[in-house]
Coordinates of C-alpha atoms in Angstrom, one line a residue:
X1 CA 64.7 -190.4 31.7
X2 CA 63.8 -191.9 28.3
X3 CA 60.3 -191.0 26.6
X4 CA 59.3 -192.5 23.3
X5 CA 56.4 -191.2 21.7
X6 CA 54.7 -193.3 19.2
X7 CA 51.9 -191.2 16.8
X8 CA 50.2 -192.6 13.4
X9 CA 50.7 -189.6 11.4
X10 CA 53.3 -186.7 11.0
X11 CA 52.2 -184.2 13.5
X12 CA 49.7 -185.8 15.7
X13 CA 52.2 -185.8 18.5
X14 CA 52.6 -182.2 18.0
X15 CA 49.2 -181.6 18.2
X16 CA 48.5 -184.0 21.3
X17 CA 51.8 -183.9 23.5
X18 CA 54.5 -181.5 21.8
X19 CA 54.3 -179.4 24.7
X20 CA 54.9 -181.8 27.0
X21 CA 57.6 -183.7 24.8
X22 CA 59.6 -180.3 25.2
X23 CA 58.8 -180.0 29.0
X24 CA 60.7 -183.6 29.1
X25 CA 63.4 -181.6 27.0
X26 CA 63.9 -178.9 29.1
X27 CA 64.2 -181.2 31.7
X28 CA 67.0 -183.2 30.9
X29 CA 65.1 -186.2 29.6
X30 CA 65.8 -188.2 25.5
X31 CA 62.7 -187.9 23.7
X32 CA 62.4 -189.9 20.7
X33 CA 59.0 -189.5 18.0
X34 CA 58.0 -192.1 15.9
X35 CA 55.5 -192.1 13.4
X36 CA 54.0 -195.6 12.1
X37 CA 52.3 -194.1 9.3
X38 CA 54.2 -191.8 6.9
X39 CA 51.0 -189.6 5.9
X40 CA 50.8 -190.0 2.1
X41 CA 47.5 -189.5 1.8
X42 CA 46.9 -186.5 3.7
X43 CA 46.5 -184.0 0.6
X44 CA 44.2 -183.0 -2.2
X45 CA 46.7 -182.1 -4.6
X46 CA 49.8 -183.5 -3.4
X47 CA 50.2 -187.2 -5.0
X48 CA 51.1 -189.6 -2.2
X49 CA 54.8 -190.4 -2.9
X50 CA 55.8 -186.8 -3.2
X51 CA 53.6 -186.1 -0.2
X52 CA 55.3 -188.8 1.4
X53 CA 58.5 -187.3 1.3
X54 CA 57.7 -183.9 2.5
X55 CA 55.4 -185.0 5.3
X56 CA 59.2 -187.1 6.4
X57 CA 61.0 -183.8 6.3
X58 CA 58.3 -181.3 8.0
X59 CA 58.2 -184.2 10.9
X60 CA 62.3 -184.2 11.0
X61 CA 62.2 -180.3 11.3
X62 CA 59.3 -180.0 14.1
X63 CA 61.1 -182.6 15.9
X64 CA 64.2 -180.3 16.2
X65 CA 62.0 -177.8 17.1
X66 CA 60.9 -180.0 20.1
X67 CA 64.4 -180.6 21.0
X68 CA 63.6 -184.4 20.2
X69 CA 66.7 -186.6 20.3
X70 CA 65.4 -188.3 17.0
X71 CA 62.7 -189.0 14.8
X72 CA 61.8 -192.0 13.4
X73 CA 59.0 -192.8 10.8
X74 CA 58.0 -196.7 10.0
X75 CA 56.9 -195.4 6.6
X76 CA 53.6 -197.7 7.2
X77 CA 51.6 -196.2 4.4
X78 CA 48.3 -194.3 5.6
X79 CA 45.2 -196.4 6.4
X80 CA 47.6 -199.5 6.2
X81 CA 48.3 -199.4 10.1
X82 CA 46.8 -202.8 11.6
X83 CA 47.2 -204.3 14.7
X84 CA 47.9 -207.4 13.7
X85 CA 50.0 -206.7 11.2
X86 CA 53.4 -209.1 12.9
X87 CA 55.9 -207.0 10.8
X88 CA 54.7 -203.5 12.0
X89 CA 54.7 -204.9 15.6
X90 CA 58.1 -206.2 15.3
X91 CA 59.3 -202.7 14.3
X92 CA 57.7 -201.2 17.2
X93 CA 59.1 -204.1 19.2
X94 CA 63.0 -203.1 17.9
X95 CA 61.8 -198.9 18.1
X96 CA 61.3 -200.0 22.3
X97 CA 64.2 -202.3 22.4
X98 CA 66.6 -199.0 20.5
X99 CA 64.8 -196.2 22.6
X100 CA 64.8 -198.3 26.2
X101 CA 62.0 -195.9 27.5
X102 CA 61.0 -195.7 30.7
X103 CA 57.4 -194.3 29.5
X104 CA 56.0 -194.1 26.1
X105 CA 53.0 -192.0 24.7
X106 CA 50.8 -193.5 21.8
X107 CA 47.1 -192.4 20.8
X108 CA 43.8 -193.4 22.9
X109 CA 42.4 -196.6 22.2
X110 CA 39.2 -194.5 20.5
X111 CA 40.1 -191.8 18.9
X112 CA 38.1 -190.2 15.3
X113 CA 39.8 -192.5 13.1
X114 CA 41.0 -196.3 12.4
X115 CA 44.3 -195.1 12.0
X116 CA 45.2 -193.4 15.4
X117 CA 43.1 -196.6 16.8
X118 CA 45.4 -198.9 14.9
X119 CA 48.7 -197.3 16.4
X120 CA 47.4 -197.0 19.9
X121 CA 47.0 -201.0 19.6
X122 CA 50.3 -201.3 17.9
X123 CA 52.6 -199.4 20.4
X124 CA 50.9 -201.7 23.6
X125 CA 51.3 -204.6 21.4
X126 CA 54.9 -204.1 20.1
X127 CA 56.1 -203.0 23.6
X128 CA 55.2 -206.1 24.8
X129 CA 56.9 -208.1 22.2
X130 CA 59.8 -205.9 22.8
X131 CA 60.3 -208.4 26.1
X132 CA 60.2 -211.7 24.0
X133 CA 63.7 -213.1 23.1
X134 CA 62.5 -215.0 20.0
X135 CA 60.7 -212.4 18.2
X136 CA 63.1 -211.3 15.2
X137 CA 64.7 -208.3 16.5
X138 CA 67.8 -205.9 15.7
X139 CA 68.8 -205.3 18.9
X140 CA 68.3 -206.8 22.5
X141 CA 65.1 -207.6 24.3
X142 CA 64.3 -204.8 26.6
X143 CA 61.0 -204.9 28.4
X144 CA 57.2 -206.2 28.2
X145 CA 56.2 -204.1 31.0
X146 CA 56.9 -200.3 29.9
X147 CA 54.2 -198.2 31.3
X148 CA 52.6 -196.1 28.8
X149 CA 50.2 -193.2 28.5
X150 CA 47.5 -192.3 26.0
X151 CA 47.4 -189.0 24.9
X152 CA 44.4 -186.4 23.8
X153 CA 41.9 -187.4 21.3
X154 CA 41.3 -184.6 18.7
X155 CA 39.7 -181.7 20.0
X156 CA 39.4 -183.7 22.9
X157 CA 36.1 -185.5 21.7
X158 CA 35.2 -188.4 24.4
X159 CA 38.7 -188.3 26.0
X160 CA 38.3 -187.2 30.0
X161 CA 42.0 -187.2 31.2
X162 CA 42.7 -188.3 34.5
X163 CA 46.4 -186.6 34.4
X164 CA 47.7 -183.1 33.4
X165 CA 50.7 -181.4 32.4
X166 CA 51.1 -178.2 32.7
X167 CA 52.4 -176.7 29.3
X168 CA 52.6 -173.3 29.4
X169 CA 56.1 -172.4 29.3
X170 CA 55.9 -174.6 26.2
X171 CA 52.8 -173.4 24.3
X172 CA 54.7 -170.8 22.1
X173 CA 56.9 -173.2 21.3
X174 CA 54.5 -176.6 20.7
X175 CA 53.0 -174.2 17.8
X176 CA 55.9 -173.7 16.5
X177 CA 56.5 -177.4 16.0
X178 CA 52.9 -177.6 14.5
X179 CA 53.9 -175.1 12.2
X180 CA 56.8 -176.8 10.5
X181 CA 54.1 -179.3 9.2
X182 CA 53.0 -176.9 6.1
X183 CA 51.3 -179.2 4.2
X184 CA 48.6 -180.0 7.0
X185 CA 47.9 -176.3 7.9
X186 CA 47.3 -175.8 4.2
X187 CA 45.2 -178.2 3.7
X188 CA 43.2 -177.8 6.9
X189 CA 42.5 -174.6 5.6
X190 CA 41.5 -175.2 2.1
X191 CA 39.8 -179.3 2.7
X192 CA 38.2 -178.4 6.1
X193 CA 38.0 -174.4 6.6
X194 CA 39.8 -175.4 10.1
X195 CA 42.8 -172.9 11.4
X196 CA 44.7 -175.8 12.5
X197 CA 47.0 -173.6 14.6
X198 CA 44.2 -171.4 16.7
X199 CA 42.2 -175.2 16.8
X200 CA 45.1 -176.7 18.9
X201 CA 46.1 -173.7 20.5
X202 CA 42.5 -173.3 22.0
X203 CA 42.2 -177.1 22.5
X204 CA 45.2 -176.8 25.0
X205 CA 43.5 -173.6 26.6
X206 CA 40.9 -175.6 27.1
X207 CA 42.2 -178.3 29.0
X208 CA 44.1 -175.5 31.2
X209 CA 41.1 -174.4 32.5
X210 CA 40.1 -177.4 33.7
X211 CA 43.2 -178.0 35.7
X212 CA 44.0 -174.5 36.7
X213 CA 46.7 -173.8 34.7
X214 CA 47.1 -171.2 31.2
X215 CA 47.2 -174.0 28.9
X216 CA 47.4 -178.0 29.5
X217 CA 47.6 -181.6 27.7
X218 CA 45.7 -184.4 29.2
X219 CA 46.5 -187.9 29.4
X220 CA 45.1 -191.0 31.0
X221 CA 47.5 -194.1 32.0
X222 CA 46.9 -197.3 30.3
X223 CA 45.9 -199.3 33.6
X224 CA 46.9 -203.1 33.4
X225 CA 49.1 -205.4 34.7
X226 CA 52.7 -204.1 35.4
X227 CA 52.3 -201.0 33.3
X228 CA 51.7 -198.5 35.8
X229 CA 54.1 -197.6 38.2
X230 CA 54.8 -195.4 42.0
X231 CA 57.4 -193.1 40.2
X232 CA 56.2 -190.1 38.6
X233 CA 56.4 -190.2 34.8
X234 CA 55.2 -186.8 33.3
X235 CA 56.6 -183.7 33.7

């Protein structure tokens, strides 16, 4: 199997689905992360190309961490993503046609910020395109139809899942990811007075409780035409 996960920022699929992006690991499937937006804004201190830079890196090394087969970033700059925007679409359009996934993860449709709502529009909309012959491309058409899920909101704020996975073999080691992104945690701490860490730790608790299980990530399919399908898709 072939899972691409598309996020806004640098560690947002860490904090939504990393655990289940390594349960697709450990079982055998590619996993590829792409971020559209490269998170140069994210800091108080930290100017945004220098921020830029080390928000590419921490993403590289929680995506090892994962066990992710790659990482791409489309080094959109922060509140830039737009779904509209024909050039961003066209790169998520090529990111489907390279990855060939059989499922892909993005952000809810609402989520706390224009950003993660931009990106959720963007990955449905460029995986379409990723079917249309005469869109500019880089490599071969793939598919219009790939089904996709959206993941958790943050902190789970209006988001009632309709599908759980099960992620607590992988707990320990979704943190772990989470922490390579240093720059976030710090500034979580200092901006916000959050503990980003014990936040999405107790976040995933949360959502094993309601499904019987130690610690969970939910998920809800996007239901439309020819994007859900009889075979089981998460872990």
């Amino acid at each position: 199997m072939r899972v691409l996960a598309i996020g806004c920022h640098p560690d947002d699929l860490e904090i939504a689905c990393g655990g289940t992006l390594r349960k697709y690991v450990e079982q055998g499937a590619e996993v590829v992360m792409c971020h559209v937006a490269n998170g140069n804004l994210g800091h108080v201190e930290i100017e945004p190309d220098p921020l830029r830079a080390v928000r590419i890196q921490e993403a590289g090394q929680s995506g090892a961490v994962l066990g992710a087969r790659e990482v791409i970033s489309l080094d959109v700059g922060d509140l830039l993503p737009n779904r509209h925007d024909q050039r961003v679409i066209d790169q998520v359009a090529d990111t489907v046609r390279y990855v060939k996934p059989d499922v892909i993860i993005t952000h809810n449709p609402d989520d706390y910020m224009q950003d993660h709502m931009e990106v959720s529009r963007l990955a449905t909309n460029g995986s379409f395109c990723s079917g249309l012959t005469h869109r500019p491309r880089a490599y071969d058409a793939f598919s219009s139809f790939v089904p996709v899920f959206f993941m958790d909101t943050l902190a789970g704020v209006g988001f009632q899942p309709t599908h759980y996975v099960d992620i607590s073999g992988q707990i320990d080691r979704k943190l772990e990811a989470l922490r390579c992104h240093q720059s976030q945690i710090k500034w979580m701490l200092d901006h916000d007075g959050i503990d980003f860490l014990d936040m999405v730790r107790t976040c995933s608790r949360y959502r094993g409780y309601q499904c019987g299980a130690a610690y969970a990530e939910g998920f809800r399919p996007y239901v439309a035409y020819l994007r859900v399908s009889a075979k089981a898709l998460l872990p």
